[in-house]
Amino acid sequence: MPPSTPAVLWFRRDLRLADNPALVEAAADGPVLPLFVLDPALWEPAGASRRAYLGASLRALDASLRERGTRLTVVRGDPARLVALATRAVGATRVHVAADFNPYGSRRDAAVERALAEDGVALVRTGSPYAVAPGRVTNTSGDPYRVFTPFQRAWAEHGWRGPIEAPDDVAWLALEEDTTEIPDPAPPDGLTLPEAGEAAARRRWAEFLDRVGDYAEDRDRPATEGTSRMSAHLKWGEIHPRTMLADLARLRTGGAATYRKELAWREFYADVLHARPETAREYLRPEFARMQYDEPGAQLDAWRRGRTGFPVVDAGMRQLLATGWMHNRVRMITASFLVKDLHLEWRHGARHFLHWLVDGDLASNQHGWQWTAGCGTDAAPYFRVFNPTAQGRRFDPQGEYVRRWVPELADPDVVVDPHDPSPGERRAAGYPDPIVDHAAARREALDRWERIGP
Ligand SMILES: Cc1cc2nc3c(=O)[nH]c(=O)nc-3n(C[C@H](O)[C@H](O)[C@H](O)COP(=O)(O)OP(=O)(O)OC[C@H]3O[C@@H](n4cnc5c(N)ncnc54)[C@H](O)[C@@H]3O)c2cc1C
């Protein structure tokens, strides 16, 4: 490759300049066109909260590029056509990306690769949104892992490269014609989004590192700011997990070790989805497709709106609608409730989560759901059914989380125990009665499970 051949850097889920190996590769070619394609196939189904966040993240990336004397070139439409057009416009011979391992992303990239090849242009994949690219960690027979703990061990042994600084001597290009403005869609009514962008991700991470020592104790308390809230930043690649792992490696606390394991879950689910792309929709354990499920109706609607009459479930569902995020413990409680108390298929709940979550990520969401529903990887045994009232008491012992998100239950003079209001208190507070009898719903779930057989 002769020096000074223009290159295209096509941003997708890597909206940052630091620790971006594809940028380093592109800059080594010559002047770089930073490009983003608003792909209707991803934009339309993203949900209003994720679209609003992505718009803000793109504006933050654009602002960083403007500080470097250029801007983000944004086009809207079919990537196969538009990446080829932009490449021709600047005379590039290579288009650089971080590899995308999602089912749609890999199909799209194959189509772009074919379109570019017609012009003799190469699509160059460098790095991925993960410390270890999906497919790299295999067991001794060369097969992917389906159980987290051995995956995590092999993943840590595999290791990863250290983070790299953004190159500071890049010559940048920009396109004027046939480009579009960065969209600025409003978030859904009443939803407050977290701050987006690389600088915000770095700030949040630095702030979290001060309290990562408490993470192992605090992470299961939804009323406490005990987790990092890095998920949306990771989803859009505003920071690379490798950068975070390098900081964690310098710490010797149990909290840092626990946090590293959580990052490994993200990598595990990406690996599972890569090995079994059909599990974005289908059961990982196919026998669960034979189970009897109820048709979605009024109960699904009550779950979505946070009106089930089970306080911790309703608090979680309302936190999701108000902030586009839900605490992990409560994601598990609400998901279990949908599957084992309402007897609905996990897909109905997963769709609602993906619609509202700012951090909505196909691999983590679909496999977080399948794990909780008992039909996924390494799942909690199906017969261990969460009791939502007991879970609420255990993880929100003072009832602060429930009182924060379910204002009807906030006044201790009206409701003494927010996890189990009496029928009279419910009436006085305008809070619904439970939509199911948990003990009966649990028995019914177990009966149905036994009927599918081994
Ligand atoms: C039903 C269900 C659906 C979920 N859907 C998503 C989703 O769409 N997107 C998403 O990023 N996470 C999802 N998760 C995982 C987890 O709930 C979130 O990553 C976490 O709540 C994000 O908050 P945080 O950044 O403060 O987490 P922290 O506790 O600070 O964790 C740090 C990071 O580790 C990763 N992580 C932690 N736990 C998990 C996990 N169980 N699975 C995968 N990665 C994990 C995330 O990247 C997270 O940002 C889901 C979990 C369940 C049970």
Coordinates of C-alpha atoms and ligand atoms in Angstrom, one line a residue:
M1 CA 0.0 0.0 0.0
P2 CA 1.7 3.3 -1.1
P3 CA 1.5 6.1 1.5
S4 CA -1.1 8.7 1.1
T5 CA -3.9 6.8 -0.6
P6 CA -7.2 8.1 0.8
A7 CA -9.1 5.8 3.1
V8 CA -12.6 5.6 4.5
L9 CA -13.2 4.9 8.2
W10 CA -16.8 3.7 8.4
F11 CA -18.0 4.1 12.0
R12 CA -20.8 1.8 13.3
R13 CA -20.7 0.7 16.9
D14 CA -17.3 2.3 17.6
L15 CA -18.1 6.0 18.0
R16 CA -14.8 7.1 19.5
L17 CA -11.3 8.2 18.4
A18 CA -9.1 6.8 21.2
D19 CA -8.3 3.1 21.3
N20 CA -9.7 2.6 17.8
P21 CA -7.4 0.2 15.8
A22 CA -9.4 0.7 12.6
L23 CA -8.6 4.5 12.8
V24 CA -4.9 3.7 13.2
E25 CA -5.1 1.4 10.2
A26 CA -7.0 4.0 8.1
A27 CA -4.6 6.8 9.0
A28 CA -1.7 4.6 8.0
D29 CA -3.1 4.5 4.4
G30 CA -3.4 8.3 4.1
P31 CA -6.1 11.0 4.5
V32 CA -9.2 9.6 6.2
L33 CA -12.9 10.2 5.5
P34 CA -14.9 9.6 8.7
L35 CA -18.2 8.2 7.6
F36 CA -21.4 7.2 9.2
V37 CA -24.4 5.6 7.4
L38 CA -27.8 6.0 8.8
D39 CA -29.1 2.6 7.8
P40 CA -33.0 2.5 7.8
A41 CA -32.8 -1.3 8.6
L42 CA -31.2 -0.4 12.0
W43 CA -32.5 3.1 12.5
E44 CA -36.3 2.4 12.2
P45 CA -36.5 -0.5 14.6
A46 CA -34.1 1.0 17.2
G47 CA -36.8 2.6 19.4
A48 CA -37.0 6.3 20.2
S49 CA -34.7 6.2 23.2
R50 CA -31.9 4.5 21.4
R51 CA -32.3 6.7 18.3
A52 CA -32.1 9.8 20.5
Y53 CA -29.0 8.5 22.2
L54 CA -27.3 7.6 18.9
G55 CA -28.1 11.1 17.6
A56 CA -26.4 12.6 20.6
S57 CA -23.4 10.2 20.3
L58 CA -22.9 11.1 16.7
R59 CA -23.0 14.8 17.5
A60 CA -20.4 14.2 20.2
L61 CA -18.2 12.4 17.6
D62 CA -18.8 15.2 15.1
A63 CA -17.7 17.8 17.7
S64 CA -14.5 15.9 18.4
L65 CA -13.8 15.7 14.7
R66 CA -14.5 19.5 14.3
E67 CA -11.9 20.1 17.0
R68 CA -9.5 18.4 14.6
G69 CA -10.6 20.6 11.7
T70 CA -13.1 18.2 10.0
R71 CA -16.5 16.7 10.6
L72 CA -18.4 13.5 10.5
T73 CA -19.8 12.8 7.0
V74 CA -23.3 11.3 7.4
V75 CA -25.3 9.7 4.6
R76 CA -28.7 8.0 4.8
G77 CA -29.7 4.8 3.0
D78 CA -28.4 1.4 1.9
P79 CA -24.8 0.9 3.1
A80 CA -23.8 -1.3 0.1
R81 CA -24.6 1.6 -2.3
L82 CA -23.5 4.6 -0.1
V83 CA -20.2 3.3 1.2
A84 CA -19.2 2.5 -2.4
L85 CA -20.3 6.0 -3.5
A86 CA -18.4 7.8 -0.7
T87 CA -15.3 5.6 -1.4
R88 CA -15.4 6.6 -5.1
A89 CA -15.9 10.3 -4.2
V90 CA -12.6 10.4 -2.2
G91 CA -10.7 7.9 -4.4
A92 CA -10.1 5.5 -1.5
T93 CA -8.9 2.0 -2.1
R94 CA -9.6 0.6 1.4
V95 CA -12.6 1.0 3.7
H96 CA -11.8 0.4 7.4
V97 CA -14.2 -0.9 10.0
A98 CA -14.3 -2.7 13.3
A99 CA -15.8 -6.2 12.6
D100 CA -19.5 -6.5 13.4
F101 CA -20.5 -10.0 14.6
N102 CA -24.2 -9.5 14.9
P103 CA -26.4 -11.5 12.4
Y104 CA -27.6 -8.4 10.5
G105 CA -24.2 -6.6 10.7
S106 CA -22.2 -9.5 9.3
R107 CA -24.7 -9.9 6.4
R108 CA -24.6 -6.2 5.7
D109 CA -20.8 -6.2 5.7
A110 CA -20.7 -9.1 3.3
A111 CA -23.0 -7.1 0.9
V112 CA -20.8 -4.0 1.3
E113 CA -17.7 -6.0 0.7
R114 CA -19.2 -7.4 -2.6
A115 CA -20.2 -3.9 -3.7
L116 CA -16.7 -2.5 -3.0
A117 CA -15.0 -5.4 -4.7
E118 CA -16.6 -4.4 -8.0
D119 CA -14.5 -1.2 -7.8
G120 CA -11.4 -3.0 -6.6
V121 CA -11.8 -1.6 -3.1
A122 CA -11.2 -3.7 0.0
L123 CA -13.2 -3.8 3.2
V124 CA -10.6 -4.1 6.0
R125 CA -11.8 -5.3 9.4
T126 CA -9.6 -4.4 12.4
G127 CA -10.7 -5.1 15.9
S128 CA -14.2 -5.5 17.1
P129 CA -16.4 -4.1 20.0
Y130 CA -15.0 -6.9 22.2
A131 CA -11.7 -7.5 24.0
V132 CA -11.6 -10.9 22.4
A133 CA -13.5 -11.2 19.1
P134 CA -16.4 -13.7 19.1
G135 CA -15.4 -17.1 17.7
R136 CA -11.8 -16.9 19.1
V137 CA -12.3 -18.6 22.4
T138 CA -13.0 -22.3 21.9
N139 CA -12.8 -25.5 24.0
T140 CA -10.2 -28.2 23.5
S141 CA -12.4 -29.7 20.7
G142 CA -12.4 -26.3 18.9
D143 CA -16.1 -25.8 19.7
P144 CA -17.7 -22.7 21.2
Y145 CA -18.5 -22.7 24.9
R146 CA -22.1 -22.8 26.1
V147 CA -21.3 -22.4 29.8
F148 CA -20.1 -19.1 31.2
T149 CA -17.5 -20.2 33.8
P150 CA -15.2 -22.2 31.5
F151 CA -15.6 -19.5 28.8
Q152 CA -14.6 -16.8 31.2
R153 CA -11.5 -18.8 32.2
A154 CA -10.5 -19.4 28.6
W155 CA -11.3 -15.8 27.7
A156 CA -9.0 -14.5 30.4
E157 CA -6.2 -16.9 29.4
H158 CA -6.6 -15.8 25.8
G159 CA -5.9 -12.2 26.8
W160 CA -6.1 -9.0 24.6
R161 CA -3.9 -6.2 23.4
G162 CA -3.4 -3.0 25.4
P163 CA -5.3 0.1 24.5
I164 CA -3.9 2.6 21.9
E165 CA -4.0 6.3 21.8
A166 CA -5.8 8.2 19.0
P167 CA -3.2 9.1 16.3
D168 CA -2.7 12.9 16.3
D169 CA -1.3 13.4 12.8
V170 CA -4.3 12.3 10.8
A171 CA -5.2 14.2 7.6
W172 CA -9.0 14.3 7.5
L173 CA -11.4 14.4 4.5
A174 CA -15.1 15.4 4.4
L175 CA -17.8 15.1 1.7
E176 CA -20.2 18.0 0.9
E177 CA -22.6 16.4 -1.6
D178 CA -25.4 14.0 -0.9
T179 CA -24.8 14.0 2.8
T180 CA -27.4 14.5 5.5
E181 CA -27.6 16.3 8.9
I182 CA -27.0 14.3 12.0
P183 CA -30.5 13.6 13.2
D184 CA -31.7 15.1 16.5
P185 CA -34.8 13.1 17.4
A186 CA -36.4 13.9 20.8
P187 CA -36.4 11.2 23.4
P188 CA -39.8 9.7 24.2
D189 CA -41.9 12.0 26.5
G190 CA -40.5 12.3 30.0
L191 CA -37.4 10.3 29.3
T192 CA -34.1 11.7 30.5
L193 CA -31.1 10.3 28.6
P194 CA -27.7 9.9 30.0
E195 CA -25.0 12.0 28.4
A196 CA -23.6 10.4 25.3
G197 CA -20.2 10.4 23.6
E198 CA -16.6 9.5 24.2
A199 CA -15.8 12.2 26.7
A200 CA -18.9 11.4 28.7
A201 CA -18.0 7.7 28.7
R202 CA -14.5 8.5 30.0
R203 CA -15.8 10.8 32.7
R204 CA -18.3 8.2 33.9
W205 CA -15.7 5.5 33.8
A206 CA -13.2 7.6 35.9
E207 CA -16.0 8.4 38.4
F208 CA -16.8 4.7 38.6
L209 CA -13.2 3.6 39.2
D210 CA -13.3 5.6 42.4
R211 CA -16.0 3.3 43.7
V212 CA -15.3 0.0 41.9
G213 CA -14.0 -1.4 45.2
D214 CA -17.6 -1.4 46.5
Y215 CA -19.0 -3.0 43.3
A216 CA -19.2 -6.6 44.6
E217 CA -21.4 -5.5 47.5
D218 CA -23.4 -2.7 45.9
R219 CA -24.2 -4.1 42.5
D220 CA -27.3 -6.0 43.6
R221 CA -28.9 -3.1 45.3
P222 CA -31.2 -1.3 42.8
A223 CA -31.7 1.7 45.1
T224 CA -28.0 2.4 45.2
E225 CA -25.8 3.9 42.5
G226 CA -23.7 0.7 42.8
T227 CA -23.2 -0.3 39.2
S228 CA -21.2 1.6 36.5
R229 CA -23.9 2.6 34.1
M230 CA -21.4 2.0 31.3
S231 CA -23.7 -0.2 29.2
A232 CA -24.9 2.4 26.7
H233 CA -21.3 3.7 26.3
L234 CA -20.2 0.1 25.6
K235 CA -23.1 -0.5 23.3
W236 CA -22.1 2.4 21.0
G237 CA -18.3 1.8 21.4
E238 CA -17.8 5.2 23.0
I239 CA -15.2 3.4 25.1
H240 CA -13.6 0.1 24.3
P241 CA -13.8 -2.7 26.9
R242 CA -10.0 -3.1 26.5
T243 CA -9.5 0.4 27.9
M244 CA -11.6 -0.6 30.9
L245 CA -9.9 -3.9 31.4
A246 CA -6.4 -2.2 31.4
D247 CA -7.6 0.1 34.2
L248 CA -9.1 -2.8 36.1
A249 CA -5.9 -4.8 35.8
R250 CA -4.1 -2.1 37.8
L251 CA -6.4 -2.6 40.8
R252 CA -6.3 -5.5 43.2
T253 CA -9.8 -5.2 44.7
G254 CA -12.5 -7.9 44.7
G255 CA -14.8 -5.3 43.1
A256 CA -12.5 -4.9 40.1
A257 CA -12.4 -8.7 39.7
T258 CA -16.2 -8.9 39.9
Y259 CA -16.5 -6.1 37.3
R260 CA -14.2 -7.9 34.9
K261 CA -16.4 -10.9 35.1
E262 CA -19.4 -8.8 34.2
L263 CA -17.6 -7.6 31.1
A264 CA -16.9 -11.3 30.3
W265 CA -20.7 -11.9 30.3
R266 CA -21.0 -9.4 27.5
E267 CA -18.3 -11.1 25.6
F268 CA -19.8 -14.6 26.3
Y269 CA -23.2 -13.6 25.0
A270 CA -21.7 -12.1 21.8
D271 CA -19.8 -15.4 21.3
V272 CA -22.9 -17.5 21.8
L273 CA -24.9 -15.4 19.3
H274 CA -22.0 -15.6 16.8
A275 CA -22.0 -19.4 17.1
R276 CA -25.8 -19.7 17.0
P277 CA -27.1 -16.6 15.2
E278 CA -30.6 -18.1 15.0
T279 CA -30.9 -17.7 18.8
A280 CA -31.6 -14.0 18.4
R281 CA -35.2 -15.3 17.9
E282 CA -35.2 -19.1 18.5
Y283 CA -34.8 -21.0 21.8
L284 CA -31.2 -22.0 22.5
R285 CA -32.6 -25.1 24.1
P286 CA -35.0 -26.3 21.4
E287 CA -37.2 -28.4 23.8
F288 CA -38.6 -25.1 25.2
A289 CA -40.3 -24.4 21.9
R290 CA -42.6 -27.3 22.8
M291 CA -43.7 -25.7 26.1
Q292 CA -47.3 -24.4 26.4
Y293 CA -47.4 -20.6 26.5
D294 CA -50.2 -18.1 26.9
E295 CA -51.2 -15.6 24.2
P296 CA -50.1 -12.1 25.0
G297 CA -53.0 -9.8 26.1
A298 CA -54.0 -7.5 29.0
Q299 CA -51.4 -9.0 31.3
L300 CA -48.5 -8.3 28.9
D301 CA -49.9 -4.7 28.7
A302 CA -49.9 -4.4 32.5
W303 CA -46.3 -5.7 32.7
R304 CA -45.2 -3.2 30.1
R305 CA -46.8 -0.3 31.9
G306 CA -45.7 -1.3 35.4
R307 CA -49.2 -2.1 36.6
T308 CA -48.9 -5.8 37.6
G309 CA -49.5 -5.1 41.3
F310 CA -46.1 -6.6 42.2
P311 CA -44.2 -3.6 43.4
V312 CA -40.6 -4.4 42.4
V313 CA -41.7 -5.6 39.0
D314 CA -43.7 -2.4 38.5
A315 CA -40.8 -0.2 39.8
G316 CA -38.4 -1.9 37.2
M317 CA -40.8 -1.5 34.3
R318 CA -41.4 2.2 35.1
Q319 CA -37.7 2.8 35.6
L320 CA -37.2 1.4 32.0
L321 CA -39.9 3.8 30.6
A322 CA -38.6 6.8 32.5
T323 CA -34.8 6.3 31.9
G324 CA -34.3 3.8 29.1
W325 CA -32.3 1.7 31.6
M326 CA -33.1 -0.9 34.3
H327 CA -31.0 -2.3 37.1
N328 CA -29.7 -5.8 36.3
R329 CA -31.2 -7.5 39.3
V330 CA -34.6 -6.0 38.3
R331 CA -34.1 -7.0 34.7
M332 CA -33.9 -10.6 36.0
I333 CA -37.0 -10.2 38.3
T334 CA -39.2 -8.6 35.6
A335 CA -38.1 -11.1 33.0
S336 CA -38.7 -14.1 35.2
F337 CA -42.1 -12.7 36.1
L338 CA -43.1 -12.4 32.4
V339 CA -42.1 -16.0 31.7
K340 CA -42.9 -17.9 34.9
D341 CA -45.8 -15.9 36.3
L342 CA -47.5 -14.8 33.2
H343 CA -46.5 -17.8 31.1
L344 CA -45.6 -15.8 28.1
E345 CA -42.7 -16.5 25.6
W346 CA -39.5 -14.6 26.4
R347 CA -39.5 -13.0 23.0
H348 CA -42.5 -10.7 23.9
G349 CA -40.5 -9.3 26.8
A350 CA -37.2 -9.1 25.0
R351 CA -38.9 -7.1 22.2
H352 CA -40.2 -4.6 24.7
F353 CA -36.8 -4.3 26.4
L354 CA -35.0 -3.8 23.1
H355 CA -37.5 -1.1 22.1
W356 CA -36.9 0.9 25.3
L357 CA -33.4 0.2 26.4
V358 CA -30.8 2.8 25.6
D359 CA -28.2 0.0 26.0
G360 CA -30.4 -2.4 24.0
D361 CA -27.9 -5.0 22.6
L362 CA -29.1 -8.0 20.7
A363 CA -26.7 -10.5 22.2
S364 CA -26.9 -9.4 25.8
N365 CA -30.6 -8.8 25.7
Q366 CA -31.8 -12.0 23.9
H367 CA -29.4 -14.2 25.9
G368 CA -30.1 -12.3 29.2
W369 CA -33.7 -13.2 28.5
Q370 CA -33.1 -16.8 27.5
W371 CA -30.9 -17.3 30.6
T372 CA -33.6 -16.0 32.9
A373 CA -36.3 -17.9 31.1
G374 CA -34.4 -21.1 31.7
C375 CA -34.0 -21.9 28.0
G376 CA -30.6 -20.3 27.4
T377 CA -27.0 -20.9 28.3
D378 CA -25.9 -22.2 31.6
A379 CA -29.4 -21.3 32.8
A380 CA -30.6 -21.1 36.4
P381 CA -32.6 -24.4 36.7
Y382 CA -36.2 -23.8 35.5
F383 CA -37.7 -25.0 38.8
R384 CA -36.0 -22.1 40.7
V385 CA -38.8 -19.6 40.2
F386 CA -38.2 -16.0 41.6
N387 CA -40.8 -14.9 44.1
P388 CA -41.1 -11.2 43.2
T389 CA -42.1 -10.1 46.7
A390 CA -39.3 -12.0 48.4
Q391 CA -36.8 -10.7 45.8
G392 CA -38.0 -7.1 46.4
R393 CA -37.5 -7.5 50.2
R394 CA -34.1 -9.1 49.8
F395 CA -32.6 -6.6 47.3
D396 CA -34.5 -3.5 48.3
P397 CA -34.8 -4.0 52.0
Q398 CA -35.8 -0.4 52.9
G399 CA -38.2 -0.2 49.9
E400 CA -36.4 2.9 48.6
Y401 CA -36.3 1.6 45.0
V402 CA -40.0 0.7 45.0
R403 CA -41.0 4.0 46.6
R404 CA -38.9 6.0 44.1
W405 CA -40.4 4.4 41.0
V406 CA -44.0 3.7 42.1
P407 CA -45.1 7.0 43.6
E408 CA -48.4 5.5 44.7
L409 CA -46.5 3.5 47.3
A410 CA -44.2 6.4 48.4
D411 CA -46.1 7.7 51.4
P412 CA -45.3 5.5 54.5
D413 CA -48.5 6.9 56.2
V414 CA -50.6 5.3 53.4
V415 CA -48.5 2.2 52.7
V416 CA -46.5 0.6 55.5
D417 CA -44.7 -2.2 53.6
P418 CA -44.2 -1.1 50.0
H419 CA -43.3 -4.7 49.0
D420 CA -46.6 -6.1 50.1
P421 CA -49.3 -3.5 50.5
S422 CA -52.6 -4.7 52.0
P423 CA -55.8 -4.7 49.8
G424 CA -57.0 -1.6 51.8
E425 CA -53.6 0.2 51.3
R426 CA -53.7 -0.6 47.6
R427 CA -57.2 0.9 47.3
A428 CA -56.2 4.0 49.3
A429 CA -53.0 4.4 47.2
G430 CA -54.7 3.8 43.8
Y431 CA -52.3 0.8 43.2
P432 CA -53.6 -2.3 41.4
D433 CA -54.2 -5.7 43.1
P434 CA -51.7 -8.4 41.9
I435 CA -52.7 -9.6 38.4
V436 CA -51.8 -13.2 39.3
D437 CA -51.5 -15.4 42.4
H438 CA -47.8 -16.0 42.5
A439 CA -48.0 -19.5 44.2
A440 CA -50.6 -20.8 41.7
A441 CA -48.7 -19.2 38.7
R442 CA -45.5 -20.9 39.9
R443 CA -47.2 -24.4 40.2
E444 CA -48.6 -23.9 36.7
A445 CA -45.2 -23.0 35.3
L446 CA -43.6 -26.1 36.8
D447 CA -46.5 -28.3 35.5
R448 CA -45.9 -27.0 32.0
W449 CA -42.2 -27.5 32.3
E450 CA -42.6 -31.1 33.4
R451 CA -44.8 -31.7 30.4
I452 CA -42.1 -30.9 27.9
G453 CA -40.0 -33.8 29.3
P454 CA -36.2 -34.1 29.3
Ligands
LIG1 C1 -33.3 -9.8 30.8 C2 -32.0 -9.1 30.6 C3 -31.8 -8.2 29.5 C4 -30.6 -7.5 29.4 N1 -30.5 -6.7 28.3 C5 -29.3 -6.1 28.1 C6 -29.1 -5.3 26.9 O1 -29.9 -5.1 26.1 N2 -27.9 -4.6 26.9 C7 -26.9 -4.7 27.8 O2 -25.8 -4.1 27.7 N3 -27.1 -5.5 28.9 C8 -28.2 -6.2 29.1 N4 -28.4 -7.0 30.2 C9 -27.3 -7.2 31.1 C10 -27.2 -6.2 32.3 O3 -28.5 -6.1 32.9 C11 -26.8 -4.8 31.9 O4 -25.6 -4.8 31.1 C12 -26.5 -3.9 33.1 O5 -27.7 -3.8 33.9 C13 -26.1 -2.5 32.6 O6 -25.9 -1.6 33.6 P1 -24.4 -1.2 34.1 O7 -23.6 -0.7 33.0 O8 -24.6 -0.3 35.3 O9 -23.9 -2.6 34.6 P2 -22.6 -3.0 35.5 O10 -23.1 -3.9 36.6 O11 -21.8 -1.8 35.8 O12 -21.8 -4.0 34.5 C14 -20.7 -3.5 33.7 C15 -20.9 -3.9 32.3 O13 -20.8 -5.3 32.2 C16 -21.7 -5.8 31.2 N5 -22.6 -6.7 31.8 C17 -23.0 -6.7 33.1 N6 -23.9 -7.7 33.3 C18 -24.1 -8.3 32.2 C19 -24.9 -9.4 31.8 N7 -25.7 -10.1 32.6 N8 -24.9 -9.8 30.5 C20 -24.1 -9.1 29.6 N9 -23.4 -8.1 29.9 C21 -23.3 -7.7 31.2 C22 -22.4 -4.6 30.6 O14 -21.7 -4.2 29.4 C23 -22.2 -3.6 31.7 O15 -22.3 -2.3 31.2 C24 -29.6 -7.7 30.3 C25 -29.8 -8.6 31.4 C26 -31.0 -9.2 31.6 C27 -31.2 -10.1 32.8

